[in-house]
Short mmCIF file of N, CA and C in Angstrom, two decimals:
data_model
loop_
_atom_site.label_atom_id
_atom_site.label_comp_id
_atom_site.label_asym_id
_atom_site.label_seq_id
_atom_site.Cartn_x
_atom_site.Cartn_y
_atom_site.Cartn_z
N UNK L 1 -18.20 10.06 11.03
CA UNK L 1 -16.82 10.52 11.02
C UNK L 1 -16.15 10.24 9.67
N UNK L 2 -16.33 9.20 9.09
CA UNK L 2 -15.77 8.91 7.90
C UNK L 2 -16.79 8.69 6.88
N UNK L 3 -18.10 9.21 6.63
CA UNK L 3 -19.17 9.20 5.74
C UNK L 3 -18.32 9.61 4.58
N UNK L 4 -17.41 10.79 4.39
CA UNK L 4 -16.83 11.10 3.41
C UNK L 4 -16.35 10.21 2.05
N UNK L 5 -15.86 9.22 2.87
CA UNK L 5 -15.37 7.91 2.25
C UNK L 5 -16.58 7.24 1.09
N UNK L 6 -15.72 7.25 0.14
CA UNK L 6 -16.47 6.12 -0.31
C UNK L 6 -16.39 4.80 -0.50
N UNK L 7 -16.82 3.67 0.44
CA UNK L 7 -16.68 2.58 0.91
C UNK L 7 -17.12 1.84 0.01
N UNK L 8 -16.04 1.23 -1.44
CA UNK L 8 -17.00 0.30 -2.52
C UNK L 8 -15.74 -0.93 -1.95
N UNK L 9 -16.56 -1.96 -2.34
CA UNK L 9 -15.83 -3.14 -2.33
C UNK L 9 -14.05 -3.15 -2.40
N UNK L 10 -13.37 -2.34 -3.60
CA UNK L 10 -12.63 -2.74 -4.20
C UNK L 10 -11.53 -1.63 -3.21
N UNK L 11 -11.79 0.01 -2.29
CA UNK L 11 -11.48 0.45 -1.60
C UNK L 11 -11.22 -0.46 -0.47
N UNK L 12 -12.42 -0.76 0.32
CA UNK L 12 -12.02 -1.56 1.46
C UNK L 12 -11.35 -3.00 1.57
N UNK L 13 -11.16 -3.71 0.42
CA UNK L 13 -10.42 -5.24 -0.14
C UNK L 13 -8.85 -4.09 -0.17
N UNK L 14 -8.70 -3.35 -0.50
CA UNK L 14 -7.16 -2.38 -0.74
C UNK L 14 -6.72 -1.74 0.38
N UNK L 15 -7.38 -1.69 1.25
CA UNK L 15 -6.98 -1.24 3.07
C UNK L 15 -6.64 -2.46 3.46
N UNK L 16 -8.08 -3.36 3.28
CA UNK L 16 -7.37 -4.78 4.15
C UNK L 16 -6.87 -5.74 3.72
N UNK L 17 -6.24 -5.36 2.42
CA UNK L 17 -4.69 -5.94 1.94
C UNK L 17 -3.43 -5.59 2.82
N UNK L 18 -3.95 -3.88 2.78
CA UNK L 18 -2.52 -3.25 3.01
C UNK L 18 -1.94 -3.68 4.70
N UNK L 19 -3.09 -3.82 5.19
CA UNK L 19 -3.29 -4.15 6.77
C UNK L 19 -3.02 -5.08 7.25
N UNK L 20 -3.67 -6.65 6.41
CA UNK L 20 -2.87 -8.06 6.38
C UNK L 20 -1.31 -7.70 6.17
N UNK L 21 -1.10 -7.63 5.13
CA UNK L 21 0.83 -7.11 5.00
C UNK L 21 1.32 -6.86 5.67
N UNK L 22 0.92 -5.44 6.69
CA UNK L 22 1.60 -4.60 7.64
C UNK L 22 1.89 -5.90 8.35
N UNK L 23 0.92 -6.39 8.85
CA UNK L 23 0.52 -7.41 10.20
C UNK L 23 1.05 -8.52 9.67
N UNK L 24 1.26 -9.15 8.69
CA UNK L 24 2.33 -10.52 8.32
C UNK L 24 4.04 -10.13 8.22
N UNK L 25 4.32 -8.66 7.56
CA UNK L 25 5.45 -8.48 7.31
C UNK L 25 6.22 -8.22 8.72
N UNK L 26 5.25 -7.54 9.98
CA UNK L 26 5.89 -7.27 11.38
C UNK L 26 6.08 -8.78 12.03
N UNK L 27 5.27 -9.64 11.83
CA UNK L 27 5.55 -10.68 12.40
C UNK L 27 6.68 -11.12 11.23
N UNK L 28 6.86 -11.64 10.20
CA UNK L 28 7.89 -11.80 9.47
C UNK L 28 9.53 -11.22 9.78
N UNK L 29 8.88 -10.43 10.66
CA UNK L 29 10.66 -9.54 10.61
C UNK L 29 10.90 -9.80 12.10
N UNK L 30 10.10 -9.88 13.38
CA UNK L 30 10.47 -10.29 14.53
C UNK L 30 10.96 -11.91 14.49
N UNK L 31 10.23 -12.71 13.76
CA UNK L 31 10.76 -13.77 13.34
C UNK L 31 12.24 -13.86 12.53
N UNK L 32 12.07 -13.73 11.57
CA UNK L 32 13.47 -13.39 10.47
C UNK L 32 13.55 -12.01 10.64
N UNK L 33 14.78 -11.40 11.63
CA UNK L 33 14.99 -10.24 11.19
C UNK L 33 15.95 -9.78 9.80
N UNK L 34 16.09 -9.14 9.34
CA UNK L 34 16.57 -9.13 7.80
C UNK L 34 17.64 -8.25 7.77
N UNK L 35 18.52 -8.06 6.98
CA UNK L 35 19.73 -7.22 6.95
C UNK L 35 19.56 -6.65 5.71
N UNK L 36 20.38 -4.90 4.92
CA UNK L 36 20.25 -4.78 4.30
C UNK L 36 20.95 -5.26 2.92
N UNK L 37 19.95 -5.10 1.75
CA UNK L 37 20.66 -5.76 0.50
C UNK L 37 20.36 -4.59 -1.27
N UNK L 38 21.07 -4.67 -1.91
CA UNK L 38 20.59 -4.01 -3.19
C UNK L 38 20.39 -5.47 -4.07
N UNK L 39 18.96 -4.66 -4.96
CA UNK L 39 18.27 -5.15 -6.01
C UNK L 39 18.43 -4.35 -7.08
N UNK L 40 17.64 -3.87 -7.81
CA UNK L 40 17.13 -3.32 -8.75
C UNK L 40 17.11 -1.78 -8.78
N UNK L 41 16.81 -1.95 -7.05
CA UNK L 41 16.45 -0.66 -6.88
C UNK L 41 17.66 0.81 -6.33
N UNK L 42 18.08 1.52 -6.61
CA UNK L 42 19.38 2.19 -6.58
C UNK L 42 19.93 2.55 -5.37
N UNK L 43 19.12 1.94 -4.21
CA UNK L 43 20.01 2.37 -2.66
C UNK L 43 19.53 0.85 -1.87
N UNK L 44 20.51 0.28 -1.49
CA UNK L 44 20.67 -0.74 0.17
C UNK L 44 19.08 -1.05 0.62
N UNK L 45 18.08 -1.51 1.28
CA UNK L 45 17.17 -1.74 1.26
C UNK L 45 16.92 -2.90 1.94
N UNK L 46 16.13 -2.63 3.38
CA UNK L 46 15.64 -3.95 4.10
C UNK L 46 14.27 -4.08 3.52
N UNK L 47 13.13 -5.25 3.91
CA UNK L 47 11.97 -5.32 3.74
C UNK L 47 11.14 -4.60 3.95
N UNK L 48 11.47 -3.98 5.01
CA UNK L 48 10.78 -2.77 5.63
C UNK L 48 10.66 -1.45 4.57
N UNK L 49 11.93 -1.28 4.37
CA UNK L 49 11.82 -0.39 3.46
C UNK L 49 11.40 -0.89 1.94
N UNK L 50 11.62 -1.76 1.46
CA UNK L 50 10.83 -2.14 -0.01
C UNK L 50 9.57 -2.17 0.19
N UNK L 51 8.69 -2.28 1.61
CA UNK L 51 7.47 -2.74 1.72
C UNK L 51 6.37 -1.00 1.54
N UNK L 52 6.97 -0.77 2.50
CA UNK L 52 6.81 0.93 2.31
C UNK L 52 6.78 1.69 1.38
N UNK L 53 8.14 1.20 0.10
CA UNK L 53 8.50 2.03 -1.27
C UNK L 53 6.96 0.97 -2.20
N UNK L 54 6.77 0.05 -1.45
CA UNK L 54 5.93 -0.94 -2.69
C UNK L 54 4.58 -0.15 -2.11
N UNK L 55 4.13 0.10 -1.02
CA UNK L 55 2.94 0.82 -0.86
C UNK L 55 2.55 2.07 -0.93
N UNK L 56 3.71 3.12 -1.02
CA UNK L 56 3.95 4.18 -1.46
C UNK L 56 3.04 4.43 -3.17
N UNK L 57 4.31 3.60 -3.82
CA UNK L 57 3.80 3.24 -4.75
C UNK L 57 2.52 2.89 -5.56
N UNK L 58 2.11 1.86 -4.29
CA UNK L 58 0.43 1.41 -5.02
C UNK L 58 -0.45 2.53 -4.92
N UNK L 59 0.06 3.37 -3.80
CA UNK L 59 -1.04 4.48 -3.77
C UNK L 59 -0.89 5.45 -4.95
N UNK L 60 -0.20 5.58 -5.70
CA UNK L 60 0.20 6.67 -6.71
C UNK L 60 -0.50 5.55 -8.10
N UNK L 61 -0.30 4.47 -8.20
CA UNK L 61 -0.84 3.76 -9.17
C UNK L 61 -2.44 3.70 -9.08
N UNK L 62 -2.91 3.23 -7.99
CA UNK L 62 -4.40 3.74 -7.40
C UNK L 62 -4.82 5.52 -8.08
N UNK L 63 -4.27 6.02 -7.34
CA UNK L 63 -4.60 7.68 -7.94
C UNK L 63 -4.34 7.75 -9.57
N UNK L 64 -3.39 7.40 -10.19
CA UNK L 64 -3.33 7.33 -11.66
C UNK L 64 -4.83 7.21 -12.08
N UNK L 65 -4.67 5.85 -11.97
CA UNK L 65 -6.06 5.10 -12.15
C UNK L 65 -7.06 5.91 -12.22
N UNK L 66 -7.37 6.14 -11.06
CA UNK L 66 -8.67 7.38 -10.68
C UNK L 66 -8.57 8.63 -11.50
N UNK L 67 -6.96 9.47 -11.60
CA UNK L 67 -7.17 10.54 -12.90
C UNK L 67 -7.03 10.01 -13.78
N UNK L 68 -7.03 9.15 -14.77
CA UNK L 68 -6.84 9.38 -16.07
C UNK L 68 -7.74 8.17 -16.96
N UNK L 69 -8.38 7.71 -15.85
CA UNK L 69 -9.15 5.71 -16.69
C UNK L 69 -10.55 6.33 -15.93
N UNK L 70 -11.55 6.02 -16.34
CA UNK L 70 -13.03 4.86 -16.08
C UNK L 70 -13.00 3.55 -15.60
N UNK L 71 -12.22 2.60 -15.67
CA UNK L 71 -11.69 1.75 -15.66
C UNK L 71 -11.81 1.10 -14.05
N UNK L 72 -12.13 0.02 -13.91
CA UNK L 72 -12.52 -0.69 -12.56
C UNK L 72 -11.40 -0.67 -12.05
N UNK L 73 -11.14 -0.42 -10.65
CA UNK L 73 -9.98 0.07 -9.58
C UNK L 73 -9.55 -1.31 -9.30
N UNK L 74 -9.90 -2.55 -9.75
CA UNK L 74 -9.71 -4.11 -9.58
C UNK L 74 -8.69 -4.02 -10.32
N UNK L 75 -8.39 -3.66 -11.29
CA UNK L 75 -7.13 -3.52 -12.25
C UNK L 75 -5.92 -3.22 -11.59
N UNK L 76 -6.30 -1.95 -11.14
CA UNK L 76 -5.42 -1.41 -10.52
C UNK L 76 -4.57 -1.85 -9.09
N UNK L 77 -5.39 -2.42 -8.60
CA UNK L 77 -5.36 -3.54 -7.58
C UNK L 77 -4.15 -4.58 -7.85
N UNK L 78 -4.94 -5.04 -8.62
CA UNK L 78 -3.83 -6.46 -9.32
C UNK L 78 -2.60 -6.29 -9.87
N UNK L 79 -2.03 -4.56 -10.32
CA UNK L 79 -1.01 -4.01 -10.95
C UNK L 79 -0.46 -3.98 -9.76
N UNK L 80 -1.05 -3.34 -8.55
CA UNK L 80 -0.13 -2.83 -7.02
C UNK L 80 0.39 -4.20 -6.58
N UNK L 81 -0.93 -5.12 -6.33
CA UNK L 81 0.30 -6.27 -5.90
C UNK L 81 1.02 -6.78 -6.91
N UNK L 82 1.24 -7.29 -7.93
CA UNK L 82 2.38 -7.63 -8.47
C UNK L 82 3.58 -6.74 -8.47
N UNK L 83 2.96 -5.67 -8.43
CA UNK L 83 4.11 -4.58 -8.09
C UNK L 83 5.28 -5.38 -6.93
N UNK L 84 4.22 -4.81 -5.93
CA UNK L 84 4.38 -5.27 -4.87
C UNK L 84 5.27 -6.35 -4.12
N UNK L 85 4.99 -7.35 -4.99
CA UNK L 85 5.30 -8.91 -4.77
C UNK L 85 6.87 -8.93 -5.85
N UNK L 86 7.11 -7.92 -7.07
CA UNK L 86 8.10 -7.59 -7.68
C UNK L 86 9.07 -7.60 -6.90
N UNK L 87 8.58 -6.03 -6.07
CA UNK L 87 9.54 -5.12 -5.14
C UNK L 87 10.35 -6.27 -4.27
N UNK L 88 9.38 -6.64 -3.61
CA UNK L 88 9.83 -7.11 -2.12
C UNK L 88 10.57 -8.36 -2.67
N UNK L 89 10.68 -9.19 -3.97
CA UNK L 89 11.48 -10.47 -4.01
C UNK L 89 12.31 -9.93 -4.50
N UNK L 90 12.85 -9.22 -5.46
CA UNK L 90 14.08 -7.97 -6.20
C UNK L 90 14.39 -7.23 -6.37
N UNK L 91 13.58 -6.29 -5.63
CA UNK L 91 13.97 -4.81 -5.41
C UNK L 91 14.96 -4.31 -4.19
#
């Protein structure tokens, strides 16, 4: 069903990032539910939504990557979460 895929290390470590997150940030918010706030970023914004705009994101930085570098997708990796980890403390 999913042979299509190509399953290298650095693909499946970038799903089950994104998957830990989902699954820490839902428990994070039934625990602390959060209200909205502005950062950086130009509209009001709960976690929910920075978390979403930050994974949105990694996926377009991922695809960069892939058109325009040779370049090991580990890079790219390490750019999304800091992204990431940016967004969600000041964005």
């Amino acid at each position: 069903m999913i042979e299509w895929m190509n399953w290298t290390p650095s693909v499946a470590i970038f799903f089950a990032v994104i998957a830990a997150i989902l699954v820490v940030m839902t428990v994070f918010e039934i625990v602390s539910p959060c209200t909205e706030r502005k950062g950086f970023l130009p509209i009001a914004t709960t976690r929910g939504d920075r978390l979403f705009i930050g994974l949105l994101s990694a996926a377009y930085i991922h695809l960069a990557f892939l058109a325009v570098s040779d370049v090991s997708l580990w890079i790219a990796l390490t750019i999304s979460v800091i992204w990431l980890l940016v967004l969600l403390r000041w964005g």
